Amino acid sequence: MSCEGCVGAVKRVLGKMEGVESYEVDLKEQKVTVKGNIQPDAVLQTVSKTGKKTTFWEAESPAEPVAKPAEAVAAA
């Protein structure tokens, strides 16, 4: 992602995706964090439809294990 137009495209497709509870787009880091009842591969495939290169980021380990909804992190 190189501009706000790219961010808008990513937000548009994620907003239409069933099961997405929330998402955060970080243009500076070129990172998208998606939370919800979704399959990570489906998120990656959906975001890639915007024409952006997508890959999974290494998951950040929390200090203590915490139960939380499924989370997919992709670079776009």
CSV table of N, CA, C and O in Angstrom, one decimal:
chain,number,residue,atom,x,y,z
A,1,MET,N,0.8,-1.2,0.0
A,1,MET,CA,0.0,0.0,0.0
A,1,MET,C,0.9,1.2,0.0
A,1,MET,O,1.8,1.3,0.8
A,2,SER,N,0.6,2.1,-0.9
A,2,SER,CA,1.4,3.3,-1.0
A,2,SER,C,0.7,4.6,-0.8
A,2,SER,O,1.3,5.6,-0.8
A,3,CYS,N,-0.6,4.5,-0.7
A,3,CYS,CA,-1.4,5.8,-0.6
A,3,CYS,C,-2.7,5.5,0.1
A,3,CYS,O,-3.1,4.4,0.3
A,4,GLU,N,-3.4,6.6,0.4
A,4,GLU,CA,-4.8,6.5,1.0
A,4,GLU,C,-5.8,5.8,0.1
A,4,GLU,O,-6.7,5.2,0.6
A,5,GLY,N,-5.6,5.9,-1.2
A,5,GLY,CA,-6.4,5.2,-2.2
A,5,GLY,C,-6.3,3.7,-2.0
A,5,GLY,O,-7.3,3.0,-2.0
A,6,CYS,N,-5.1,3.2,-1.7
A,6,CYS,CA,-4.9,1.8,-1.5
A,6,CYS,C,-5.5,1.4,-0.2
A,6,CYS,O,-6.2,0.3,-0.1
A,7,VAL,N,-5.4,2.2,0.8
A,7,VAL,CA,-6.0,1.9,2.1
A,7,VAL,C,-7.5,1.8,1.9
A,7,VAL,O,-8.2,0.9,2.5
A,8,GLY,N,-8.1,2.8,1.2
A,8,GLY,CA,-9.5,2.7,0.9
A,8,GLY,C,-10.0,1.5,0.2
A,8,GLY,O,-11.0,0.9,0.6
A,9,ALA,N,-9.2,1.0,-0.7
A,9,ALA,CA,-9.5,-0.2,-1.4
A,9,ALA,C,-9.5,-1.4,-0.5
A,9,ALA,O,-10.4,-2.3,-0.5
A,10,VAL,N,-8.5,-1.5,0.4
A,10,VAL,CA,-8.4,-2.6,1.3
A,10,VAL,C,-9.6,-2.5,2.3
A,10,VAL,O,-10.3,-3.5,2.6
A,11,LYS,N,-9.9,-1.3,2.8
A,11,LYS,CA,-11.0,-1.2,3.8
A,11,LYS,C,-12.4,-1.6,3.1
A,11,LYS,O,-13.2,-2.2,3.7
A,12,ARG,N,-12.5,-1.2,1.8
A,12,ARG,CA,-13.7,-1.5,1.1
A,12,ARG,C,-14.0,-3.0,1.0
A,12,ARG,O,-15.1,-3.5,1.3
A,13,VAL,N,-13.0,-3.8,0.7
A,13,VAL,CA,-13.2,-5.2,0.5
A,13,VAL,C,-13.3,-5.9,1.9
A,13,VAL,O,-14.1,-6.9,2.0
A,14,LEU,N,-12.6,-5.4,2.9
A,14,LEU,CA,-12.7,-6.0,4.2
A,14,LEU,C,-14.1,-5.7,4.9
A,14,LEU,O,-14.6,-6.5,5.6
A,15,GLY,N,-14.6,-4.5,4.6
A,15,GLY,CA,-15.9,-4.1,5.1
A,15,GLY,C,-17.0,-5.0,4.6
A,15,GLY,O,-18.1,-5.1,5.2
A,16,LYS,N,-16.8,-5.6,3.4
A,16,LYS,CA,-17.9,-6.4,2.8
A,16,LYS,C,-17.7,-7.9,3.2
A,16,LYS,O,-18.6,-8.7,2.9
A,17,MET,N,-16.6,-8.2,3.8
A,17,MET,CA,-16.3,-9.6,4.1
A,17,MET,C,-17.0,-10.1,5.3
A,17,MET,O,-17.0,-9.5,6.4
A,18,GLU,N,-17.8,-11.2,5.1
A,18,GLU,CA,-18.6,-11.8,6.2
A,18,GLU,C,-17.6,-12.4,7.3
A,18,GLU,O,-16.6,-13.0,7.0
A,19,GLY,N,-17.9,-12.1,8.5
A,19,GLY,CA,-17.2,-12.6,9.7
A,19,GLY,C,-16.2,-11.6,10.2
A,19,GLY,O,-15.6,-11.8,11.3
A,20,VAL,N,-15.9,-10.6,9.5
A,20,VAL,CA,-14.9,-9.5,9.9
A,20,VAL,C,-15.6,-8.7,11.0
A,20,VAL,O,-16.6,-8.1,10.8
A,21,GLU,N,-15.0,-8.7,12.2
A,21,GLU,CA,-15.5,-7.9,13.3
A,21,GLU,C,-14.8,-6.5,13.3
A,21,GLU,O,-15.5,-5.5,13.6
A,22,SER,N,-13.5,-6.5,13.1
A,22,SER,CA,-12.8,-5.2,13.0
A,22,SER,C,-11.5,-5.4,12.2
A,22,SER,O,-11.1,-6.5,12.0
A,23,TYR,N,-11.0,-4.3,11.8
A,23,TYR,CA,-9.7,-4.3,11.1
A,23,TYR,C,-9.0,-3.0,11.3
A,23,TYR,O,-9.6,-1.9,11.6
A,24,GLU,N,-7.7,-3.0,11.2
A,24,GLU,CA,-6.8,-1.9,11.4
A,24,GLU,C,-5.8,-1.8,10.3
A,24,GLU,O,-5.1,-2.8,10.0
A,25,VAL,N,-5.7,-0.7,9.6
A,25,VAL,CA,-4.8,-0.6,8.5
A,25,VAL,C,-3.7,0.4,8.9
A,25,VAL,O,-4.0,1.5,9.3
A,26,ASP,N,-2.5,-0.1,8.8
A,26,ASP,CA,-1.3,0.8,9.1
A,26,ASP,C,-0.5,1.0,7.9
A,26,ASP,O,0.2,0.2,7.4
A,27,LEU,N,-0.7,2.2,7.2
A,27,LEU,CA,-0.1,2.5,6.0
A,27,LEU,C,1.4,2.6,6.1
A,27,LEU,O,2.1,2.1,5.3
A,28,LYS,N,1.9,3.2,7.2
A,28,LYS,CA,3.3,3.3,7.4
A,28,LYS,C,4.0,1.9,7.5
A,28,LYS,O,5.1,1.7,6.8
A,29,GLU,N,3.5,1.0,8.2
A,29,GLU,CA,4.0,-0.3,8.3
A,29,GLU,C,3.6,-1.3,7.2
A,29,GLU,O,4.1,-2.4,7.1
A,30,GLN,N,2.6,-0.8,6.4
A,30,GLN,CA,2.0,-1.6,5.3
A,30,GLN,C,1.5,-2.9,5.9
A,30,GLN,O,1.8,-4.0,5.4
A,31,LYS,N,0.7,-2.8,7.0
A,31,LYS,CA,0.2,-3.9,7.7
A,31,LYS,C,-1.3,-3.8,7.9
A,31,LYS,O,-1.8,-2.7,8.2
A,32,VAL,N,-2.0,-4.9,7.8
A,32,VAL,CA,-3.4,-4.9,8.0
A,32,VAL,C,-3.7,-6.0,9.0
A,32,VAL,O,-3.3,-7.1,8.9
A,33,THR,N,-4.4,-5.6,10.1
A,33,THR,CA,-4.8,-6.6,11.1
A,33,THR,C,-6.3,-6.7,11.1
A,33,THR,O,-7.0,-5.7,11.2
A,34,VAL,N,-6.7,-8.0,11.0
A,34,VAL,CA,-8.1,-8.3,10.9
A,34,VAL,C,-8.5,-9.2,12.0
A,34,VAL,O,-7.9,-10.2,12.2
A,35,LYS,N,-9.6,-8.8,12.7
A,35,LYS,CA,-10.2,-9.7,13.7
A,35,LYS,C,-11.6,-10.1,13.4
A,35,LYS,O,-12.4,-9.3,12.9
A,36,GLY,N,-11.9,-11.4,13.8
A,36,GLY,CA,-13.2,-11.8,13.5
A,36,GLY,C,-13.3,-13.4,13.4
A,36,GLY,O,-12.3,-14.0,13.6
A,37,ASN,N,-14.4,-13.9,13.0
A,37,ASN,CA,-14.6,-15.3,12.8
A,37,ASN,C,-14.4,-15.6,11.3
A,37,ASN,O,-15.4,-15.7,10.6
A,38,ILE,N,-13.1,-15.6,11.0
A,38,ILE,CA,-12.7,-15.7,9.6
A,38,ILE,C,-11.5,-16.6,9.4
A,38,ILE,O,-10.8,-16.9,10.4
A,39,GLN,N,-11.3,-17.1,8.2
A,39,GLN,CA,-10.1,-17.9,7.9
A,39,GLN,C,-9.1,-17.0,7.4
A,39,GLN,O,-9.3,-16.2,6.5
A,40,PRO,N,-7.8,-17.1,7.9
A,40,PRO,CA,-6.8,-16.2,7.5
A,40,PRO,C,-6.5,-16.2,6.0
A,40,PRO,O,-6.3,-15.2,5.4
A,41,ASP,N,-6.6,-17.4,5.4
A,41,ASP,CA,-6.4,-17.5,4.0
A,41,ASP,C,-7.4,-16.8,3.2
A,41,ASP,O,-7.2,-16.2,2.1
A,42,ALA,N,-8.7,-16.8,3.7
A,42,ALA,CA,-9.7,-16.0,3.0
A,42,ALA,C,-9.5,-14.5,3.1
A,42,ALA,O,-9.7,-13.8,2.1
A,43,VAL,N,-8.9,-14.0,4.2
A,43,VAL,CA,-8.6,-12.6,4.3
A,43,VAL,C,-7.5,-12.3,3.3
A,43,VAL,O,-7.6,-11.3,2.5
A,44,LEU,N,-6.5,-13.1,3.2
A,44,LEU,CA,-5.4,-12.9,2.3
A,44,LEU,C,-5.9,-12.9,0.8
A,44,LEU,O,-5.5,-12.0,0.1
A,45,GLN,N,-6.7,-13.8,0.5
A,45,GLN,CA,-7.3,-13.9,-0.9
A,45,GLN,C,-8.1,-12.7,-1.2
A,45,GLN,O,-8.0,-12.1,-2.3
A,46,THR,N,-8.9,-12.2,-0.2
A,46,THR,CA,-9.8,-11.1,-0.4
A,46,THR,C,-9.0,-9.8,-0.6
A,46,THR,O,-9.3,-9.0,-1.5
A,47,VAL,N,-8.0,-9.6,0.2
A,47,VAL,CA,-7.2,-8.4,0.1
A,47,VAL,C,-6.4,-8.4,-1.2
A,47,VAL,O,-6.2,-7.4,-1.8
A,48,SER,N,-5.9,-9.6,-1.6
A,48,SER,CA,-5.2,-9.6,-2.8
A,48,SER,C,-6.0,-9.2,-4.1
A,48,SER,O,-5.4,-8.8,-5.1
A,49,LYS,N,-7.3,-9.3,-4.0
A,49,LYS,CA,-8.2,-8.9,-5.1
A,49,LYS,C,-8.1,-7.4,-5.4
A,49,LYS,O,-8.5,-7.0,-6.4
A,50,THR,N,-7.5,-6.6,-4.4
A,50,THR,CA,-7.4,-5.2,-4.7
A,50,THR,C,-6.2,-4.9,-5.6
A,50,THR,O,-5.9,-3.8,-5.9
A,51,GLY,N,-5.4,-6.0,-5.9
A,51,GLY,CA,-4.2,-5.8,-6.7
A,51,GLY,C,-2.9,-5.6,-5.9
A,51,GLY,O,-1.9,-5.4,-6.4
A,52,LYS,N,-3.1,-5.6,-4.6
A,52,LYS,CA,-1.9,-5.4,-3.7
A,52,LYS,C,-1.3,-6.8,-3.4
A,52,LYS,O,-1.9,-7.8,-3.3
A,53,LYS,N,0.1,-6.7,-3.2
A,53,LYS,CA,0.8,-7.9,-2.9
A,53,LYS,C,0.4,-8.3,-1.4
A,53,LYS,O,0.4,-7.4,-0.5
A,54,THR,N,0.1,-9.5,-1.1
A,54,THR,CA,-0.3,-9.9,0.3
A,54,THR,C,0.6,-11.0,0.8
A,54,THR,O,0.9,-12.0,0.0
A,55,THR,N,1.0,-11.0,2.0
A,55,THR,CA,1.7,-12.1,2.7
A,55,THR,C,1.3,-12.0,4.2
A,55,THR,O,0.8,-11.0,4.7
A,56,PHE,N,1.5,-13.1,4.9
A,56,PHE,CA,1.2,-13.2,6.3
A,56,PHE,C,2.4,-12.6,7.0
A,56,PHE,O,3.6,-12.8,6.6
A,57,TRP,N,2.2,-11.9,8.1
A,57,TRP,CA,3.2,-11.4,9.0
A,57,TRP,C,3.4,-12.4,10.1
A,57,TRP,O,2.5,-13.1,10.5
A,58,GLU,N,4.6,-12.4,10.7
A,58,GLU,CA,4.8,-13.2,11.9
A,58,GLU,C,3.9,-12.7,13.0
A,58,GLU,O,3.8,-11.5,13.3
A,59,ALA,N,3.2,-13.6,13.7
A,59,ALA,CA,2.3,-13.2,14.8
A,59,ALA,C,3.2,-12.8,16.0
A,59,ALA,O,4.2,-13.3,16.3
A,60,GLU,N,2.7,-11.7,16.6
A,60,GLU,CA,3.4,-11.2,17.8
A,60,GLU,C,2.9,-11.9,19.0
A,60,GLU,O,1.7,-12.1,19.2
A,61,SER,N,3.8,-12.4,19.8
A,61,SER,CA,3.4,-13.2,21.0
A,61,SER,C,3.1,-12.3,22.1
A,61,SER,O,3.9,-11.5,22.5
A,62,PRO,N,1.9,-12.5,22.7
A,62,PRO,CA,1.6,-11.7,23.9
A,62,PRO,C,2.4,-12.2,25.1
A,62,PRO,O,2.9,-13.3,25.1
A,63,ALA,N,2.5,-11.3,26.1
A,63,ALA,CA,3.3,-11.6,27.3
A,63,ALA,C,2.6,-12.8,28.0
A,63,ALA,O,3.3,-13.7,28.5
A,64,GLU,N,1.3,-12.8,28.1
A,64,GLU,CA,0.5,-13.9,28.7
A,64,GLU,C,-0.5,-14.4,27.7
A,64,GLU,O,-1.1,-13.6,27.0
A,65,PRO,N,-0.7,-15.7,27.6
A,65,PRO,CA,-1.7,-16.2,26.7
A,65,PRO,C,-3.1,-15.7,27.1
A,65,PRO,O,-3.5,-15.8,28.2
A,66,VAL,N,-3.8,-15.2,26.1
A,66,VAL,CA,-5.1,-14.6,26.3
A,66,VAL,C,-6.0,-15.2,25.2
A,66,VAL,O,-5.7,-15.2,24.0
A,67,ALA,N,-7.2,-15.7,25.6
A,67,ALA,CA,-8.2,-16.2,24.7
A,67,ALA,C,-8.8,-15.0,24.0
A,67,ALA,O,-9.2,-14.0,24.6
A,68,LYS,N,-8.8,-15.0,22.6
A,68,LYS,CA,-9.3,-14.0,21.8
A,68,LYS,C,-9.9,-14.5,20.5
A,68,LYS,O,-9.5,-15.6,20.1
A,69,PRO,N,-10.7,-13.7,19.8
A,69,PRO,CA,-11.2,-14.2,18.5
A,69,PRO,C,-10.1,-14.4,17.5
A,69,PRO,O,-9.0,-13.9,17.7
A,70,ALA,N,-10.4,-15.2,16.5
A,70,ALA,CA,-9.4,-15.4,15.5
A,70,ALA,C,-8.9,-14.1,14.9
A,70,ALA,O,-9.6,-13.1,14.7
A,71,GLU,N,-7.6,-14.1,14.6
A,71,GLU,CA,-7.0,-12.8,14.1
A,71,GLU,C,-6.1,-13.2,12.9
A,71,GLU,O,-5.3,-14.1,13.0
A,72,ALA,N,-6.2,-12.5,11.9
A,72,ALA,CA,-5.3,-12.6,10.7
A,72,ALA,C,-4.6,-11.3,10.5
A,72,ALA,O,-5.2,-10.3,10.5
A,73,VAL,N,-3.3,-11.5,10.2
A,73,VAL,CA,-2.5,-10.3,10.0
A,73,VAL,C,-1.9,-10.5,8.6
A,73,VAL,O,-1.2,-11.5,8.3
A,74,ALA,N,-2.1,-9.5,7.7
A,74,ALA,CA,-1.5,-9.6,6.4
A,74,ALA,C,-0.9,-8.3,6.0
A,74,ALA,O,-1.3,-7.2,6.4
A,75,ALA,N,0.1,-8.4,5.2
A,75,ALA,CA,0.8,-7.2,4.6
A,75,ALA,C,0.1,-6.9,3.3
A,75,ALA,O,-0.1,-7.8,2.5
A,76,ALA,N,-0.2,-5.7,3.0
A,76,ALA,CA,-0.7,-5.4,1.7
A,76,ALA,C,0.0,-4.2,1.1
A,76,ALA,O,0.5,-3.4,1.7
